[in-house]
Amino acid sequence: MLFSSYTFLFQFLPATVLAFAAARRHSPRAGIMVLVGASLFFYGAWRPVYLLLFAASVAVNFALGLRMEDPLRRRGIGTFGVALNLAWLCYFKYTNFIFDSLNTLTGAPLPFVNIILPLGISFFTFQQIAYLVDVMRGARVERDIVSYTLFVSFFPHLIAGPLVHHAEMIPQFKRGRTGRSAVLAARGLAIFAAGLFKKVVIADNLAQFVSPVFAHLDAGGGVTTPWAWLATLAYTLQIYFDFSGYSDMAIGLALLFGIRLPVNFRSPYQATSIIEFWRRWHITLSRFLRDYLYIPLGGNRLGEQRRYVNLLVTMLLGGLWHGAGWNFLVWGGLHGIYLSINHLWRGWRGSKPEVSMAGLVVKGACWAITFFAVVVAWVFFRAKTAAGAWQMLEGLFGAEAGSSAYASPGILRLMDLPMLVGEQRLLLIGGGAVALALAMALCLPNVPQLFRYREYRRAPERAAWVRWRPNAAWALLSALALAISLFGMWQRLEFLYFQF
Amino acid sequence: MRGLSISQRGPSLRVQAASARWIAAALAMTLAAWLAAVAGLLAIANRVHDDVPALLAIKLPLLQSRPELIFAGESRTVYQVDPNLAARLIGRPPGTVVNIAYDAGEPLALLSAIRRQPDRFRQARVVVSVAPFLFNEGVRSAAVYPQDVAARLGVAGQMRSFLPLRVGTLIRFIREAFGARLAADQHVADLGPAPTALGLNIIDRTQPDDRWPDKIGSHAHYADWDLSGPKSRFEIGALCDMVALVRKLDVVVPPWAPRYDRASDPAWRDKDDQYAALVADAGRRCGFAVINIQSIPGLEQGNYADEMHVNASGVPIYTSYLVSRLKR
C-alpha cells in the first residue's frame, strides 16, 4: 500500500485516524493498540504471508531483549541476536548476489534462488540490531511487547524509514498526554501534503527523463551527451524529491498520531562538502552507520590511516545496505573515497570549516565540486549494470556519441498525460524541469525548516525566511498541493527506496 | 478567514479548536481545488479528445489491405472472431477479412474511423458486435463507459454524471483523451505497424470458479437498467449513420456462456430482450441487419474463458457460426 495510493489515502488512513481518535478517548494505551493493529494490517496488505516473517522477527528480537536482562548472558545473547538478524537479512537480500558473484569468480554452477525480498527488511532489521546493541551496552530492556512492536512496525516509517531509534520512539508511546493533538495533526497534514507533492508532482514527473535512458544503457545502447546529462541530473533530483518526499510524508503521518519521527533530509544538495552532504542526506542511516559501524570499528580514535579504512568500510557496507549489487558497492566506495579526501583536505587546511574562511567564489566552487561528485556517484547507484554505468559516464563526458533513439519519440508525460512535443523540445523541457527542481532544492527551505519541525526531545529547526503558519494562506497552499498531487497519483510509481 | 489563524499563545483549548478548524478548512479547500482542477482538466480533455481512441487507431493499419469483410465492435469480436478462418470459410485470400474490434469498443468510434477513411470502408461489409453496457445508462464504470459518449456530455454533464462515486470514469476519460490525441498526432492509424493475427487476440486462460457470476440478470452490464439516456441515443445514431458509408452493415448481439439459462432468469431475459429490440428496431428503421445470437450449437461451457468471452477452443466454433449466419 503506497502512501500515494487512493486505497491508502481514502480508506486506510481515514479509518486508522478515526479508530485512533476514538480509542484515545478511551485511553492512550488503546490508541497505541490501534496503531499496532493498523501497522500490522498495513504490512500484511502487501503479502499476508510475509506478515508472519515480520512478526517472527519482532517476536524473536523482543524475546532476546528480555533474556538480555541477565547481565551474565547479555553479551552472548546480544551477539547471537545481531548475528541472527544479519543472517536473516543476508539470506533474503544477498543470497543471489553472493551466488552470482561466486559463479562469476569461480565458475561454480550455483543456482538462482527465487527469494522475494520482504518489504522494508533493511529498515526493520537495522532498527532491531540497534536495539540489541544498545541493550548490550547497558540500555534499558523493553518489557512491553506492544510498545516494542509499534517501535518496529509503526506504519509511517515501516517500509522506507526514517530509520528510527528505540530511545526516541518507545517513550513517546508511553506518554499519556493528548493535549496538543489537533495542533500536531494540523502541522502533520501540511507536512504530508508537502511530501506528497514532492513525490508525486516533482519526482514522478522527472522519472520520464531517467528511466528510458538508463534502461537503454543497461541494454547495451549508447547515449548522446545532452541526454546523458539530462538523465543523470534528473535522477539526482528525482531520488532526492522521491525519498525526502517519502520521509516528509512519514513525518506528517506520524504527527497525525502525535508521534515525532526523526528528520531524514536537510537540503543535502546545498552542502559545500561531502562531509556536510552526509550530515544532510538520509540522516538516520548516517547516524546508524556512525553509531553502530564506524565508531565500533574504531572511528577516528586509532590514527589517521585506520580512520580512512574505517570510513571506506563503513561506506562500502552502507552502499551494500542499499542493494545487493556491485554498483551499490561502487557507489558506497566512491563516497568512502570522497569522505577520506574531504577529511584529508580538512586536515591539511586546518580544522576550520571551509565555508567560514572562504568568500562567495570559493564557497561556490566547493558546492560545485561536491555536487559534481555526488552526481557522478549517482550514475553507479542508478545503473543496473556496470556496463550501463560506464556507458553513461562516457556519454556525460562526450567520449562516445550514442543515438537518441532510446528516448520516447518526443513524448512529454505531464502527470502521465502524454503530449507529442518533438525530441528537441522534450530535451529543452527536461532541462527546464531539472533547472526548476534544482532551484527548489537549493533556494527553498527544507520541510523541517519550513514547518519549524521539532524532533523528539530536540529544539525546533532553525527558522527559515519563509515559515509555515496555520492560517488561511497556508491552508490554501496545502490544499493546492494535495489537490494537484491527487491527479499525479494515477501514475502509481513506487517509491525508489522501497527496493532497499 | 481570520478565524483560521491560530494564536500559539492562546489557551490550549482555543488553540486546539483553531487547529481543528484549520484542518477542516484545508480539507474543504482541497476538495474545492480538486473540483476546480477536475473541471479544468475535463475542459482540456474535451478539446484534445479524438473520437478514434488509441486502441482502435493501432488496429486501423489493417485496412491498408483493403479488406472486403471487416469485423468491428467490442471485446466479443476482439477475442472471438478469427479473420483468417473467416476468409477461408468465405473462400477469399488472407487479408481480405480483418478484425478491428477493441475492448469496450463503441459504434461512435467506428463511425469516426469510417468518416476519416471512407474509401477503405465503402466497398466493405462491416460486422459490428454490441453489448448491453453500450446502451444501458446505468453502467458507469471506468472500464466500459463509452468514451465518445462521455465526450459529448460536456464538462457540467460529465461532473454531474460521474461525481462523486464514478470519478474513475472521469480519470479514464481524461487519460484516454490524451492517449487518443497522441495516437492521432503520431498518425498511428496510417503509419503504425499492423497488429498480428489480423487483429484477433486470444484469451488463454479460464477464470477461477469463484469469479463466475451466479446470474447474468445481476451482472454489472445490466445494473440500473435504463435505455433512455445519451448512450442509446448516440450509439444507435452512430449505427444508423454507418449504413450509408459501408457496403453492408450487420450488427451482432453475441451470446453469454451456456451455463446461464435465460428461462430461469426472467430479470435478465426481459432486459436482454429490451436491448435486442432497441437494436433490431434501429436496424429496421435505418437499414442494417441484426444477428441476435442467443446460443451456438457446439459451443459449450468448456469453450468459455469467462461469462461472456470464449477461450481459444471456442474461437473456431464462434467464427464458423458467425460466418454461416452472414452467408444466409
CSV table of C-alpha atoms in Angstrom, one decimal, chain A residues 91-459:
chain,number,residue,atom,x,y,z
A,91,TYR,CA,19.5,-14.7,3.3
A,92,PHE,CA,16.7,-12.5,1.9
A,93,LYS,CA,18.8,-9.8,0.4
A,94,TYR,CA,22.2,-11.1,-0.5
A,95,THR,CA,21.9,-14.8,-1.3
A,96,ASN,CA,21.6,-14.4,-5.0
A,97,PHE,CA,24.3,-11.7,-5.0
A,98,ILE,CA,26.7,-14.0,-3.3
A,99,PHE,CA,25.9,-16.9,-5.5
A,100,ASP,CA,26.1,-14.8,-8.6
A,101,SER,CA,29.5,-13.4,-7.5
A,102,LEU,CA,30.8,-16.8,-6.7
A,103,ASN,CA,29.6,-18.0,-10.1
A,104,THR,CA,31.5,-15.2,-11.8
A,105,LEU,CA,34.7,-15.7,-9.8
A,106,THR,CA,34.9,-19.5,-9.6
A,107,GLY,CA,32.6,-20.7,-12.4
A,108,ALA,CA,30.7,-22.9,-9.8
A,109,PRO,CA,27.2,-23.6,-11.0
A,110,LEU,CA,25.4,-22.1,-8.1
A,111,PRO,CA,21.6,-21.9,-8.7
A,112,PHE,CA,19.5,-18.7,-8.7
A,113,VAL,CA,17.2,-18.9,-5.6
A,114,ASN,CA,13.8,-17.4,-6.1
A,115,ILE,CA,13.5,-15.2,-3.0
A,116,ILE,CA,11.0,-12.4,-2.6
A,117,LEU,CA,12.6,-9.6,-0.6
A,118,PRO,CA,10.3,-8.7,2.3
A,119,LEU,CA,9.3,-5.0,2.2
A,120,GLY,CA,11.4,-2.8,4.4
A,121,ILE,CA,13.5,-5.7,5.7
A,122,SER,CA,16.7,-3.5,5.7
A,123,PHE,CA,14.9,-0.9,7.9
A,124,PHE,CA,13.3,-3.1,10.5
A,125,THR,CA,16.3,-5.4,10.8
A,126,PHE,CA,18.7,-2.5,11.4
A,127,GLN,CA,16.4,-0.9,13.9
A,128,GLN,CA,16.3,-4.1,15.9
A,129,ILE,CA,20.1,-4.6,15.6
A,130,ALA,CA,20.5,-1.1,17.1
A,131,TYR,CA,18.2,-2.1,19.9
A,132,LEU,CA,20.1,-5.3,20.7
A,133,VAL,CA,23.4,-3.5,20.6
A,134,ASP,CA,22.2,-0.7,22.9
A,135,VAL,CA,20.9,-3.3,25.4
A,136,MET,CA,24.3,-5.0,25.2
A,137,ARG,CA,25.8,-1.6,26.0
A,138,GLY,CA,23.5,-1.2,29.1
A,139,ALA,CA,20.3,0.4,27.7
A,140,ARG,CA,17.0,-0.5,29.4
A,141,VAL,CA,15.3,-3.6,28.2
A,142,GLU,CA,11.8,-3.0,26.8
A,143,ARG,CA,9.3,-5.2,28.6
A,144,ASP,CA,6.2,-4.1,26.9
A,145,ILE,CA,5.6,-6.1,23.7
A,146,VAL,CA,3.0,-3.6,22.4
A,147,SER,CA,5.4,-0.6,22.6
A,148,TYR,CA,8.2,-2.7,21.1
A,149,THR,CA,6.1,-3.9,18.3
A,150,LEU,CA,4.9,-0.4,17.5
A,151,PHE,CA,8.5,0.8,17.6
A,152,VAL,CA,9.4,-1.6,14.8
A,153,SER,CA,6.1,-1.7,12.9
A,154,PHE,CA,4.7,1.9,13.1
A,155,PHE,CA,3.4,2.2,9.5
A,156,PRO,CA,4.7,5.7,8.6
A,157,HIS,CA,8.3,4.5,8.9
A,158,LEU,CA,7.9,0.8,8.4
A,159,ILE,CA,8.7,0.4,4.7
A,160,ALA,CA,11.3,3.0,3.9
A,161,GLY,CA,12.3,4.8,7.0
A,162,PRO,CA,13.3,7.1,8.5
A,163,LEU,CA,15.4,4.6,10.5
A,164,VAL,CA,14.1,5.2,14.0
A,165,HIS,CA,15.8,4.6,17.3
A,166,HIS,CA,14.1,2.8,20.1
A,167,ALA,CA,15.1,5.5,22.6
A,168,GLU,CA,13.3,8.2,20.5
A,169,MET,CA,10.2,6.1,19.8
A,170,ILE,CA,9.2,3.9,22.7
A,171,PRO,CA,9.0,6.7,25.3
A,172,GLN,CA,6.5,8.5,23.0
A,173,PHE,CA,4.2,5.5,23.1
A,174,LYS,CA,4.1,5.6,26.8
A,175,ARG,CA,3.1,9.2,27.3
A,176,GLY,CA,-0.5,9.9,28.4
A,177,ARG,CA,-0.6,13.4,27.1
A,178,THR,CA,-3.1,14.2,24.3
A,179,GLY,CA,-3.3,18.0,24.9
A,180,ARG,CA,-1.9,19.3,21.6
A,181,SER,CA,-3.1,16.5,19.3
A,182,ALA,CA,-5.0,18.8,16.9
A,183,VAL,CA,-2.1,21.2,16.7
A,184,LEU,CA,0.3,18.4,15.8
A,185,ALA,CA,-2.2,17.0,13.3
A,186,ALA,CA,-2.6,20.3,11.5
A,187,ARG,CA,1.2,20.5,11.1
A,188,GLY,CA,1.3,16.8,10.2
A,189,LEU,CA,-1.3,17.3,7.5
A,190,ALA,CA,0.6,20.2,6.0
A,191,ILE,CA,3.9,18.3,6.1
A,192,PHE,CA,2.2,15.3,4.5
A,193,ALA,CA,0.9,17.5,1.7
A,194,ALA,CA,4.3,18.9,1.0
A,195,GLY,CA,5.8,15.4,0.9
A,196,LEU,CA,3.2,14.1,-1.4
A,197,PHE,CA,3.7,17.0,-3.7
A,198,LYS,CA,7.5,16.4,-3.8
A,199,LYS,CA,7.0,12.8,-4.6
A,200,VAL,CA,4.1,12.8,-7.0
A,201,VAL,CA,4.5,16.0,-8.8
A,202,ILE,CA,8.2,16.6,-8.9
A,203,ALA,CA,9.9,13.2,-8.6
A,204,ASP,CA,7.5,11.2,-10.6
A,205,ASN,CA,7.5,13.8,-13.5
A,206,LEU,CA,11.3,13.8,-13.5
A,207,ALA,CA,11.3,10.0,-13.8
A,208,GLN,CA,10.4,10.1,-17.5
A,209,PHE,CA,13.8,11.7,-18.3
A,210,VAL,CA,15.6,9.0,-16.4
A,211,SER,CA,14.1,5.5,-16.8
A,212,PRO,CA,14.2,5.1,-20.6
A,213,VAL,CA,17.7,6.4,-20.9
A,214,PHE,CA,19.2,4.1,-18.2
A,215,ALA,CA,17.1,1.2,-19.5
A,216,HIS,CA,18.6,1.8,-22.9
A,217,LEU,CA,22.2,1.9,-21.5
A,218,ASP,CA,21.7,-1.2,-19.4
A,219,ALA,CA,20.6,-3.0,-22.5
A,220,GLY,CA,23.9,-2.1,-24.2
A,221,GLY,CA,23.0,1.1,-26.0
A,222,GLY,CA,24.8,4.5,-26.2
A,223,VAL,CA,23.7,7.9,-25.2
A,224,THR,CA,24.3,11.5,-26.5
A,225,THR,CA,25.9,13.9,-24.1
A,226,PRO,CA,22.9,16.2,-23.7
A,227,TRP,CA,20.6,13.2,-22.8
A,228,ALA,CA,23.3,11.8,-20.5
A,229,TRP,CA,23.4,15.0,-18.5
A,230,LEU,CA,19.7,15.4,-18.5
A,231,ALA,CA,19.1,11.8,-17.3
A,232,THR,CA,21.8,11.9,-14.7
A,233,LEU,CA,20.7,15.3,-13.3
A,234,ALA,CA,17.1,14.4,-13.4
A,235,TYR,CA,17.9,11.2,-11.4
A,236,THR,CA,19.9,13.3,-8.9
A,237,LEU,CA,16.8,15.4,-8.3
A,238,GLN,CA,14.3,12.5,-8.6
A,239,ILE,CA,15.9,10.5,-5.9
A,240,TYR,CA,16.1,13.5,-3.6
A,241,PHE,CA,12.5,14.6,-4.1
A,242,ASP,CA,11.2,11.0,-4.0
A,243,PHE,CA,13.0,9.9,-0.9
A,244,SER,CA,12.8,13.2,1.0
A,245,GLY,CA,9.1,13.4,0.0
A,246,TYR,CA,8.5,10.0,1.4
A,247,SER,CA,10.3,10.9,4.6
A,248,ASP,CA,8.2,14.1,4.9
A,249,MET,CA,5.0,12.1,4.4
A,250,ALA,CA,6.2,9.7,7.1
A,251,ILE,CA,6.8,12.6,9.5
A,252,GLY,CA,3.5,14.2,8.7
A,253,LEU,CA,1.6,10.9,9.1
A,254,ALA,CA,3.3,10.2,12.4
A,255,LEU,CA,2.3,13.7,13.6
A,256,LEU,CA,-1.3,12.9,12.9
A,257,PHE,CA,-1.0,10.4,15.8
A,258,GLY,CA,1.1,12.8,17.9
A,259,ILE,CA,4.4,10.9,17.3
A,260,ARG,CA,7.6,12.7,16.2
A,261,LEU,CA,9.9,10.9,13.8
A,262,PRO,CA,13.5,12.0,13.2
A,263,VAL,CA,14.3,14.3,10.3
A,264,ASN,CA,15.9,12.4,7.4
A,265,PHE,CA,16.9,15.2,5.0
A,266,ARG,CA,18.1,18.8,5.4
A,267,SER,CA,18.7,20.2,1.9
A,268,PRO,CA,21.6,17.9,1.0
A,269,TYR,CA,22.3,19.5,-2.3
A,270,GLN,CA,23.1,22.7,-0.5
A,271,ALA,CA,26.1,21.0,1.0
A,272,THR,CA,29.5,22.5,0.3
A,273,SER,CA,31.4,19.4,1.2
A,274,ILE,CA,30.9,15.6,1.2
A,275,ILE,CA,31.1,15.6,5.0
A,276,GLU,CA,28.3,18.1,5.1
A,277,PHE,CA,26.4,16.2,2.4
A,278,TRP,CA,26.3,13.1,4.7
A,279,ARG,CA,25.0,15.2,7.6
A,280,ARG,CA,22.1,16.2,5.4
A,281,TRP,CA,21.3,13.1,3.3
A,282,HIS,CA,19.5,10.1,4.7
A,283,ILE,CA,20.5,11.4,8.2
A,284,THR,CA,19.0,8.5,10.1
A,285,LEU,CA,21.1,5.9,8.1
A,286,SER,CA,24.2,8.0,8.5
A,287,ARG,CA,23.5,8.1,12.2
A,288,PHE,CA,23.1,4.3,12.3
A,289,LEU,CA,26.3,3.7,10.3
A,290,ARG,CA,28.2,6.1,12.5
A,291,ASP,CA,27.0,4.7,15.9
A,292,TYR,CA,26.8,1.0,15.1
A,293,LEU,CA,29.6,0.5,12.5
A,294,TYR,CA,32.1,3.4,12.2
A,295,ILE,CA,32.6,4.0,15.9
A,296,PRO,CA,32.7,0.3,16.9
A,297,LEU,CA,35.3,-0.1,14.1
A,298,GLY,CA,37.4,2.4,15.9
A,299,GLY,CA,36.2,5.6,14.2
A,300,ASN,CA,39.0,8.2,14.2
A,301,ARG,CA,40.5,7.0,17.5
A,302,LEU,CA,43.0,4.6,16.0
A,303,GLY,CA,45.0,7.0,13.9
A,304,GLU,CA,44.6,8.7,10.5
A,305,GLN,CA,45.2,5.6,8.3
A,306,ARG,CA,42.8,3.5,10.3
A,307,ARG,CA,40.2,6.3,10.1
A,308,TYR,CA,40.2,6.2,6.3
A,309,VAL,CA,40.0,2.4,6.3
A,310,ASN,CA,37.0,2.7,8.7
A,311,LEU,CA,35.4,5.3,6.5
A,312,LEU,CA,35.8,3.2,3.4
A,313,VAL,CA,34.5,0.0,5.1
A,314,THR,CA,31.5,1.9,6.5
A,315,MET,CA,30.5,3.5,3.2
A,316,LEU,CA,31.0,0.2,1.3
A,317,LEU,CA,28.7,-1.5,3.7
A,318,GLY,CA,26.4,1.5,3.5
A,319,GLY,CA,26.3,1.0,-0.2
A,320,LEU,CA,25.6,-2.7,0.1
A,321,TRP,CA,22.8,-1.9,2.5
A,322,HIS,CA,21.0,-0.2,-0.4
A,323,GLY,CA,21.1,-3.2,-2.6
A,324,ALA,CA,22.8,-6.5,-3.4
A,325,GLY,CA,24.8,-5.4,-6.4
A,326,TRP,CA,28.3,-4.3,-7.4
A,327,ASN,CA,27.0,-0.9,-8.5
A,328,PHE,CA,25.9,-0.1,-5.0
A,329,LEU,CA,29.3,-1.2,-3.7
A,330,VAL,CA,31.0,1.1,-6.2
A,331,TRP,CA,28.7,3.9,-5.1
A,332,GLY,CA,29.5,3.3,-1.4
A,333,GLY,CA,33.2,3.0,-2.2
A,334,LEU,CA,33.2,6.3,-4.1
A,335,HIS,CA,31.6,8.1,-1.2
A,336,GLY,CA,34.1,6.5,1.1
A,337,ILE,CA,36.9,7.9,-1.0
A,338,TYR,CA,35.2,11.2,-1.3
A,339,LEU,CA,34.9,11.4,2.5
A,340,SER,CA,38.5,10.4,3.0
A,341,ILE,CA,39.7,13.1,0.6
A,342,ASN,CA,37.5,15.6,2.3
A,343,HIS,CA,38.9,14.7,5.7
A,344,LEU,CA,42.5,14.8,4.3
A,345,TRP,CA,41.8,18.2,2.8
A,346,ARG,CA,40.4,19.5,6.1
A,347,GLY,CA,43.4,18.1,7.9
A,348,TRP,CA,45.7,19.8,5.5
A,349,ARG,CA,43.9,23.1,5.7
A,350,GLY,CA,43.3,23.0,9.4
A,351,SER,CA,40.1,22.3,11.4
A,352,LYS,CA,38.2,25.4,10.4
A,353,PRO,CA,35.3,24.7,8.2
A,354,GLU,CA,36.0,26.0,4.7
A,355,VAL,CA,32.8,28.0,4.4
A,356,SER,CA,33.7,30.5,7.1
A,357,MET,CA,37.1,31.1,5.6
A,358,ALA,CA,36.1,31.4,2.0
A,359,GLY,CA,34.4,34.0,0.0
A,360,LEU,CA,31.4,33.5,-2.2
A,361,VAL,CA,33.5,32.2,-5.1
A,362,VAL,CA,35.3,29.6,-3.0
A,363,LYS,CA,32.0,28.6,-1.5
A,364,GLY,CA,30.5,28.3,-4.9
A,365,ALA,CA,33.5,26.2,-6.1
A,366,CYS,CA,33.1,23.9,-3.0
A,367,TRP,CA,29.5,23.5,-3.8
A,368,ALA,CA,30.1,22.7,-7.4
A,369,ILE,CA,32.8,20.1,-6.6
A,370,THR,CA,30.6,18.5,-4.0
A,371,PHE,CA,27.5,18.4,-6.3
A,372,PHE,CA,29.5,17.1,-9.2
A,373,ALA,CA,31.0,14.3,-7.1
A,374,VAL,CA,27.6,13.3,-5.8
A,375,VAL,CA,26.1,13.4,-9.3
A,376,VAL,CA,28.8,11.1,-10.7
A,377,ALA,CA,28.3,8.6,-7.9
A,378,TRP,CA,24.5,8.5,-8.6
A,379,VAL,CA,25.3,7.1,-12.1
A,380,PHE,CA,26.5,3.9,-10.4
A,381,PHE,CA,23.6,3.9,-8.0
A,382,ARG,CA,21.0,4.1,-10.7
A,383,ALA,CA,22.5,1.9,-13.5
A,384,LYS,CA,21.6,-1.7,-13.2
A,385,THR,CA,24.8,-3.0,-14.9
A,386,ALA,CA,28.4,-1.9,-14.7
A,387,ALA,CA,28.5,-1.6,-18.5
A,388,GLY,CA,25.5,0.7,-18.3
A,389,ALA,CA,27.2,2.9,-15.7
A,390,TRP,CA,30.3,3.2,-17.8
A,391,GLN,CA,28.3,4.0,-21.0
A,392,MET,CA,26.6,6.8,-19.0
A,393,LEU,CA,30.0,8.2,-17.9
A,394,GLU,CA,31.2,8.1,-21.4
A,395,GLY,CA,28.1,9.9,-22.5
A,396,LEU,CA,28.5,12.5,-19.8
A,397,PHE,CA,32.0,13.4,-20.9
A,398,GLY,CA,31.4,13.1,-24.6
A,399,ALA,CA,33.6,10.1,-25.1
A,400,GLU,CA,31.1,8.2,-27.1
A,401,ALA,CA,28.2,9.7,-29.1
A,402,GLY,CA,25.3,7.4,-29.0
A,403,SER,CA,22.0,7.8,-30.7
A,404,SER,CA,18.9,9.2,-29.0
A,405,ALA,CA,16.5,6.7,-30.3
A,406,TYR,CA,16.1,5.4,-26.8
A,407,ALA,CA,14.2,8.4,-25.6
A,408,SER,CA,10.5,8.3,-26.1
A,409,PRO,CA,9.8,9.6,-29.5
A,410,GLY,CA,9.4,13.2,-28.4
A,411,ILE,CA,6.6,12.4,-26.0
A,412,LEU,CA,6.3,14.5,-22.8
A,413,ARG,CA,4.3,13.0,-20.0
A,414,LEU,CA,2.9,15.6,-17.7
A,415,MET,CA,1.4,13.8,-14.7
A,416,ASP,CA,1.4,10.8,-17.0
A,417,LEU,CA,-0.7,12.6,-19.6
A,418,PRO,CA,1.1,12.1,-22.9
A,419,MET,CA,1.8,15.0,-25.3
A,420,LEU,CA,3.8,14.9,-28.6
A,421,VAL,CA,6.3,17.8,-28.4
A,422,GLY,CA,9.2,16.5,-30.5
A,423,GLU,CA,12.6,15.4,-29.3
A,424,GLN,CA,14.4,18.8,-29.3
A,425,ARG,CA,11.6,20.4,-27.3
A,426,LEU,CA,11.5,17.5,-25.0
A,427,LEU,CA,15.2,18.0,-24.2
A,428,LEU,CA,14.5,21.7,-23.6
A,429,ILE,CA,11.5,21.0,-21.4
A,430,GLY,CA,13.5,18.3,-19.5
A,431,GLY,CA,16.4,20.8,-19.0
A,432,GLY,CA,13.9,23.4,-17.7
A,433,ALA,CA,12.3,20.9,-15.3
A,434,VAL,CA,15.7,19.9,-13.9
A,435,ALA,CA,16.7,23.6,-13.5
A,436,LEU,CA,13.5,24.4,-11.7
A,437,ALA,CA,13.8,21.3,-9.4
A,438,LEU,CA,17.4,22.2,-8.7
A,439,ALA,CA,16.5,25.8,-7.9
A,440,MET,CA,13.9,24.5,-5.4
A,441,ALA,CA,16.3,22.1,-3.8
A,442,LEU,CA,18.9,24.9,-3.5
A,443,CYS,CA,16.9,28.0,-2.7
A,444,LEU,CA,13.8,26.9,-0.8
A,445,PRO,CA,13.9,26.0,2.9
A,446,ASN,CA,13.6,22.3,3.5
A,447,VAL,CA,10.4,20.9,5.0
A,448,PRO,CA,11.7,20.7,8.6
A,449,GLN,CA,12.8,24.3,8.4
A,450,LEU,CA,9.6,25.4,6.7
A,451,PHE,CA,7.5,23.9,9.4
A,452,ARG,CA,9.9,24.5,12.3
A,453,TYR,CA,9.6,20.8,13.0
A,454,ARG,CA,10.8,19.6,16.3
A,455,GLU,CA,12.3,16.1,16.7
A,456,TYR,CA,11.6,14.2,19.9
A,457,ARG,CA,13.3,16.0,22.8
A,458,ARG,CA,15.2,18.3,20.4
A,459,ALA,CA,14.9,22.0,19.8
